[in-house]
Amino acid sequence: MKVKRNTLLLIACLVWSAAGFNVLRIGLKAYPDYLSALNYLLSVLVFVVFQIFIFGRLVKKHTARINAYLEERQFFLKFFDIKSFIIMAVMITGGIALRASGLAPERFVAVFYTGLGASLLLAGLLFGRNYGRAAFAAAQGETEHKGG
């Protein structure tokens, strides 16, 4: 199924926001027993590291790649490249395995998942912002093209 190029940004928004919301929810459910200034600081640190070094860059990279497509209609899974799908699969599988194995202490789940989930959710929202900007620019272009 093919969609408009800008719709790929909306799909990325929905996928990343759903993943981020779910991971954040898991972290926040584990947090009540570990409320402390140190844990808050560690969660913020996880958020900042993932946002600056991973997800912020990922949003920019994929937005630029999507905007560079020459054809207006693209296969709906092209919101990611193969490498990103593999990374996502490894992260999901690793996270599930880590929690199911019991190797990760509940404090780690609370602190790490909260920071990671917030960063994932922000990445989704940034894709949504980029979709909104692209949709607005396209609408402006159509208005100007029609002489309005």
PDB file of C-alpha atoms in Angstrom:
ATOM      1  CA  MET A   1       0.000   0.000   0.000  1.00  0.00           C
ATOM      2  CA  LYS A   2       1.396   3.368  -1.003  1.00  0.00           C
ATOM      3  CA  VAL A   3       0.852   6.616   0.866  1.00  0.00           C
ATOM      4  CA  LYS A   4       1.824  10.215   0.315  1.00  0.00           C
ATOM      5  CA  ARG A   5       5.426  10.920   1.239  1.00  0.00           C
ATOM      6  CA  ASN A   6       4.454  13.212   4.143  1.00  0.00           C
ATOM      7  CA  THR A   7       2.176  10.497   5.532  1.00  0.00           C
ATOM      8  CA  LEU A   8       5.330   8.499   6.286  1.00  0.00           C
ATOM      9  CA  LEU A   9       6.140  11.155   8.903  1.00  0.00           C
ATOM     10  CA  LEU A  10       2.702  10.662  10.446  1.00  0.00           C
ATOM     11  CA  ILE A  11       3.204   6.878  10.518  1.00  0.00           C
ATOM     12  CA  ALA A  12       6.596   7.386  12.203  1.00  0.00           C
ATOM     13  CA  CYS A  13       4.886   9.705  14.699  1.00  0.00           C
ATOM     14  CA  LEU A  14       2.278   7.094  15.580  1.00  0.00           C
ATOM     15  CA  VAL A  15       4.744   4.170  15.807  1.00  0.00           C
ATOM     16  CA  TRP A  16       7.311   6.024  17.925  1.00  0.00           C
ATOM     17  CA  SER A  17       4.692   7.664  20.132  1.00  0.00           C
ATOM     18  CA  ALA A  18       3.000   4.313  20.823  1.00  0.00           C
ATOM     19  CA  ALA A  19       6.343   2.661  21.626  1.00  0.00           C
ATOM     20  CA  GLY A  20       7.427   5.568  23.802  1.00  0.00           C
ATOM     21  CA  PHE A  21       4.125   5.687  25.649  1.00  0.00           C
ATOM     22  CA  ASN A  22       4.282   1.953  26.382  1.00  0.00           C
ATOM     23  CA  VAL A  23       7.906   2.001  27.606  1.00  0.00           C
ATOM     24  CA  LEU A  24       7.243   5.135  29.682  1.00  0.00           C
ATOM     25  CA  ARG A  25       4.147   3.485  31.197  1.00  0.00           C
ATOM     26  CA  ILE A  26       6.209   0.440  32.230  1.00  0.00           C
ATOM     27  CA  GLY A  27       8.825   2.676  33.830  1.00  0.00           C
ATOM     28  CA  LEU A  28       6.295   4.820  35.671  1.00  0.00           C
ATOM     29  CA  LYS A  29       4.449   1.747  37.004  1.00  0.00           C
ATOM     30  CA  ALA A  30       7.718   0.550  38.549  1.00  0.00           C
ATOM     31  CA  TYR A  31       8.691   3.979  39.930  1.00  0.00           C
ATOM     32  CA  PRO A  32       6.561   4.388  43.111  1.00  0.00           C
ATOM     33  CA  ASP A  33       8.910   2.295  45.263  1.00  0.00           C
ATOM     34  CA  TYR A  34      11.989   4.170  44.016  1.00  0.00           C
ATOM     35  CA  LEU A  35      11.081   7.836  44.341  1.00  0.00           C
ATOM     36  CA  SER A  36      14.258   9.778  45.115  1.00  0.00           C
ATOM     37  CA  ALA A  37      16.181  12.744  43.794  1.00  0.00           C
ATOM     38  CA  LEU A  38      18.972  10.449  42.567  1.00  0.00           C
ATOM     39  CA  ASN A  39      16.571   8.260  40.580  1.00  0.00           C
ATOM     40  CA  TYR A  40      14.882  11.327  39.068  1.00  0.00           C
ATOM     41  CA  LEU A  41      18.284  12.650  38.056  1.00  0.00           C
ATOM     42  CA  LEU A  42      19.254   9.294  36.530  1.00  0.00           C
ATOM     43  CA  SER A  43      15.997   9.158  34.540  1.00  0.00           C
ATOM     44  CA  VAL A  44      16.624  12.666  33.226  1.00  0.00           C
ATOM     45  CA  LEU A  45      20.177  11.648  32.315  1.00  0.00           C
ATOM     46  CA  VAL A  46      18.900   8.598  30.386  1.00  0.00           C
ATOM     47  CA  PHE A  47      16.372  10.838  28.618  1.00  0.00           C
ATOM     48  CA  VAL A  48      18.992  13.443  27.647  1.00  0.00           C
ATOM     49  CA  VAL A  49      21.551  10.883  26.424  1.00  0.00           C
ATOM     50  CA  PHE A  50      19.003   9.044  24.266  1.00  0.00           C
ATOM     51  CA  GLN A  51      17.477  12.274  22.961  1.00  0.00           C
ATOM     52  CA  ILE A  52      20.763  13.926  22.016  1.00  0.00           C
ATOM     53  CA  PHE A  53      22.744  10.959  20.764  1.00  0.00           C
ATOM     54  CA  ILE A  54      20.112   8.604  19.351  1.00  0.00           C
ATOM     55  CA  PHE A  55      16.500   9.622  18.873  1.00  0.00           C
ATOM     56  CA  GLY A  56      17.011  13.305  18.078  1.00  0.00           C
ATOM     57  CA  ARG A  57      19.447  12.330  15.334  1.00  0.00           C
ATOM     58  CA  LEU A  58      17.146   9.546  14.154  1.00  0.00           C
ATOM     59  CA  VAL A  59      14.233  11.984  13.714  1.00  0.00           C
ATOM     60  CA  LYS A  60      16.392  14.370  11.675  1.00  0.00           C
ATOM     61  CA  LYS A  61      17.878  11.567   9.555  1.00  0.00           C
ATOM     62  CA  HIS A  62      14.572   9.912   8.700  1.00  0.00           C
ATOM     63  CA  THR A  63      12.743  13.190   8.124  1.00  0.00           C
ATOM     64  CA  ALA A  64      15.450  14.264   5.664  1.00  0.00           C
ATOM     65  CA  ARG A  65      15.384  10.843   3.950  1.00  0.00           C
ATOM     66  CA  ILE A  66      11.595  10.915   3.613  1.00  0.00           C
ATOM     67  CA  ASN A  67      11.592  14.488   2.315  1.00  0.00           C
ATOM     68  CA  ALA A  68      14.229  13.554  -0.261  1.00  0.00           C
ATOM     69  CA  TYR A  69      12.053  10.908  -1.941  1.00  0.00           C
ATOM     70  CA  LEU A  70      11.360  12.017  -5.494  1.00  0.00           C
ATOM     71  CA  GLU A  71       8.091  10.138  -5.951  1.00  0.00           C
ATOM     72  CA  GLU A  72       5.133  11.514  -4.024  1.00  0.00           C
ATOM     73  CA  ARG A  73       3.686   8.097  -3.137  1.00  0.00           C
ATOM     74  CA  GLN A  74       5.787   5.612  -1.170  1.00  0.00           C
ATOM     75  CA  PHE A  75       5.290   2.161   0.358  1.00  0.00           C
ATOM     76  CA  PHE A  76       3.908   2.745   3.858  1.00  0.00           C
ATOM     77  CA  LEU A  77       6.761   0.925   5.639  1.00  0.00           C
ATOM     78  CA  LYS A  78       9.353   3.283   4.179  1.00  0.00           C
ATOM     79  CA  PHE A  79       9.000   5.523   7.232  1.00  0.00           C
ATOM     80  CA  PHE A  80      12.090   3.554   8.328  1.00  0.00           C
ATOM     81  CA  ASP A  81      15.000   1.996   6.560  1.00  0.00           C
ATOM     82  CA  ILE A  82      15.994  -1.656   7.058  1.00  0.00           C
ATOM     83  CA  LYS A  83      18.693  -0.794   9.625  1.00  0.00           C
ATOM     84  CA  SER A  84      16.173   1.048  11.789  1.00  0.00           C
ATOM     85  CA  PHE A  85      13.667  -1.810  11.656  1.00  0.00           C
ATOM     86  CA  ILE A  86      16.421  -4.179  12.808  1.00  0.00           C
ATOM     87  CA  ILE A  87      17.431  -1.830  15.631  1.00  0.00           C
ATOM     88  CA  MET A  88      13.806  -1.516  16.723  1.00  0.00           C
ATOM     89  CA  ALA A  89      13.325  -5.308  16.686  1.00  0.00           C
ATOM     90  CA  VAL A  90      16.504  -5.840  18.730  1.00  0.00           C
ATOM     91  CA  MET A  91      15.459  -3.181  21.255  1.00  0.00           C
ATOM     92  CA  ILE A  92      11.954  -4.634  21.666  1.00  0.00           C
ATOM     93  CA  THR A  93      13.210  -8.211  21.929  1.00  0.00           C
ATOM     94  CA  GLY A  94      15.994  -7.199  24.316  1.00  0.00           C
ATOM     95  CA  GLY A  95      13.646  -5.223  26.531  1.00  0.00           C
ATOM     96  CA  ILE A  96      11.126  -8.035  26.758  1.00  0.00           C
ATOM     97  CA  ALA A  97      13.854 -10.621  27.401  1.00  0.00           C
ATOM     98  CA  LEU A  98      15.490  -8.430  30.049  1.00  0.00           C
ATOM     99  CA  ARG A  99      12.269  -7.972  31.978  1.00  0.00           C
ATOM    100  CA  ALA A 100      11.102 -11.582  31.539  1.00  0.00           C
ATOM    101  CA  SER A 101      14.456 -12.977  32.707  1.00  0.00           C
ATOM    102  CA  GLY A 102      14.359 -11.021  35.933  1.00  0.00           C
ATOM    103  CA  LEU A 103      17.968  -9.902  35.376  1.00  0.00           C
ATOM    104  CA  ALA A 104      17.025  -6.254  35.513  1.00  0.00           C
ATOM    105  CA  PRO A 105      16.172  -5.060  39.018  1.00  0.00           C
ATOM    106  CA  GLU A 106      12.879  -3.189  39.344  1.00  0.00           C
ATOM    107  CA  ARG A 107      14.770   0.020  40.176  1.00  0.00           C
ATOM    108  CA  PHE A 108      16.575  -0.236  36.813  1.00  0.00           C
ATOM    109  CA  VAL A 109      13.240  -0.725  35.033  1.00  0.00           C
ATOM    110  CA  ALA A 110      11.810   2.325  36.805  1.00  0.00           C
ATOM    111  CA  VAL A 111      14.737   4.642  36.135  1.00  0.00           C
ATOM    112  CA  PHE A 112      15.867   3.470  32.694  1.00  0.00           C
ATOM    113  CA  TYR A 113      12.470   2.786  31.121  1.00  0.00           C
ATOM    114  CA  THR A 114      11.118   6.147  32.289  1.00  0.00           C
ATOM    115  CA  GLY A 115      13.998   8.037  30.666  1.00  0.00           C
ATOM    116  CA  LEU A 116      14.006   5.870  27.548  1.00  0.00           C
ATOM    117  CA  GLY A 117      10.227   5.955  27.164  1.00  0.00           C
ATOM    118  CA  ALA A 118      10.097   9.739  27.528  1.00  0.00           C
ATOM    119  CA  SER A 119      12.790  10.076  24.868  1.00  0.00           C
ATOM    120  CA  LEU A 120      10.986   7.674  22.505  1.00  0.00           C
ATOM    121  CA  LEU A 121       7.724   9.545  23.042  1.00  0.00           C
ATOM    122  CA  LEU A 122       9.406  12.873  22.308  1.00  0.00           C
ATOM    123  CA  ALA A 123      10.858  11.392  19.104  1.00  0.00           C
ATOM    124  CA  GLY A 124       7.340  10.420  18.067  1.00  0.00           C
ATOM    125  CA  LEU A 125       6.045  13.891  18.828  1.00  0.00           C
ATOM    126  CA  LEU A 126       8.904  15.425  16.819  1.00  0.00           C
ATOM    127  CA  PHE A 127       7.939  13.269  13.835  1.00  0.00           C
ATOM    128  CA  GLY A 128       4.398  14.587  14.335  1.00  0.00           C
ATOM    129  CA  ARG A 129       5.674  18.158  14.381  1.00  0.00           C
ATOM    130  CA  ASN A 130       7.595  17.485  11.163  1.00  0.00           C
ATOM    131  CA  TYR A 131       4.462  16.012   9.599  1.00  0.00           C
ATOM    132  CA  GLY A 132       2.485  19.098  10.601  1.00  0.00           C
ATOM    133  CA  ARG A 133       5.108  21.390   9.120  1.00  0.00           C
ATOM    134  CA  ALA A 134       5.191  19.399   5.872  1.00  0.00           C
ATOM    135  CA  ALA A 135       1.388  19.352   5.649  1.00  0.00           C
ATOM    136  CA  PHE A 136       1.233  23.092   6.289  1.00  0.00           C
ATOM    137  CA  ALA A 137       3.911  23.771   3.643  1.00  0.00           C
ATOM    138  CA  ALA A 138       2.073  21.561   1.148  1.00  0.00           C
ATOM    139  CA  ALA A 139      -1.204  23.372   1.835  1.00  0.00           C
ATOM    140  CA  GLN A 140       0.515  26.748   1.412  1.00  0.00           C
ATOM    141  CA  GLY A 141       1.999  25.558  -1.878  1.00  0.00           C
ATOM    142  CA  GLU A 142      -1.417  24.455  -3.138  1.00  0.00           C
ATOM    143  CA  THR A 143      -2.954  27.791  -2.135  1.00  0.00           C
ATOM    144  CA  GLU A 144      -0.219  29.736  -3.925  1.00  0.00           C
ATOM    145  CA  HIS A 145      -0.430  27.443  -6.948  1.00  0.00           C
ATOM    146  CA  LYS A 146      -4.191  28.045  -7.247  1.00  0.00           C
ATOM    147  CA  GLY A 147      -3.630  31.792  -7.125  1.00  0.00           C
ATOM    148  CA  GLY A 148      -5.031  32.251  -3.614  1.00  0.00           C
TER     149      GLY A 148
END
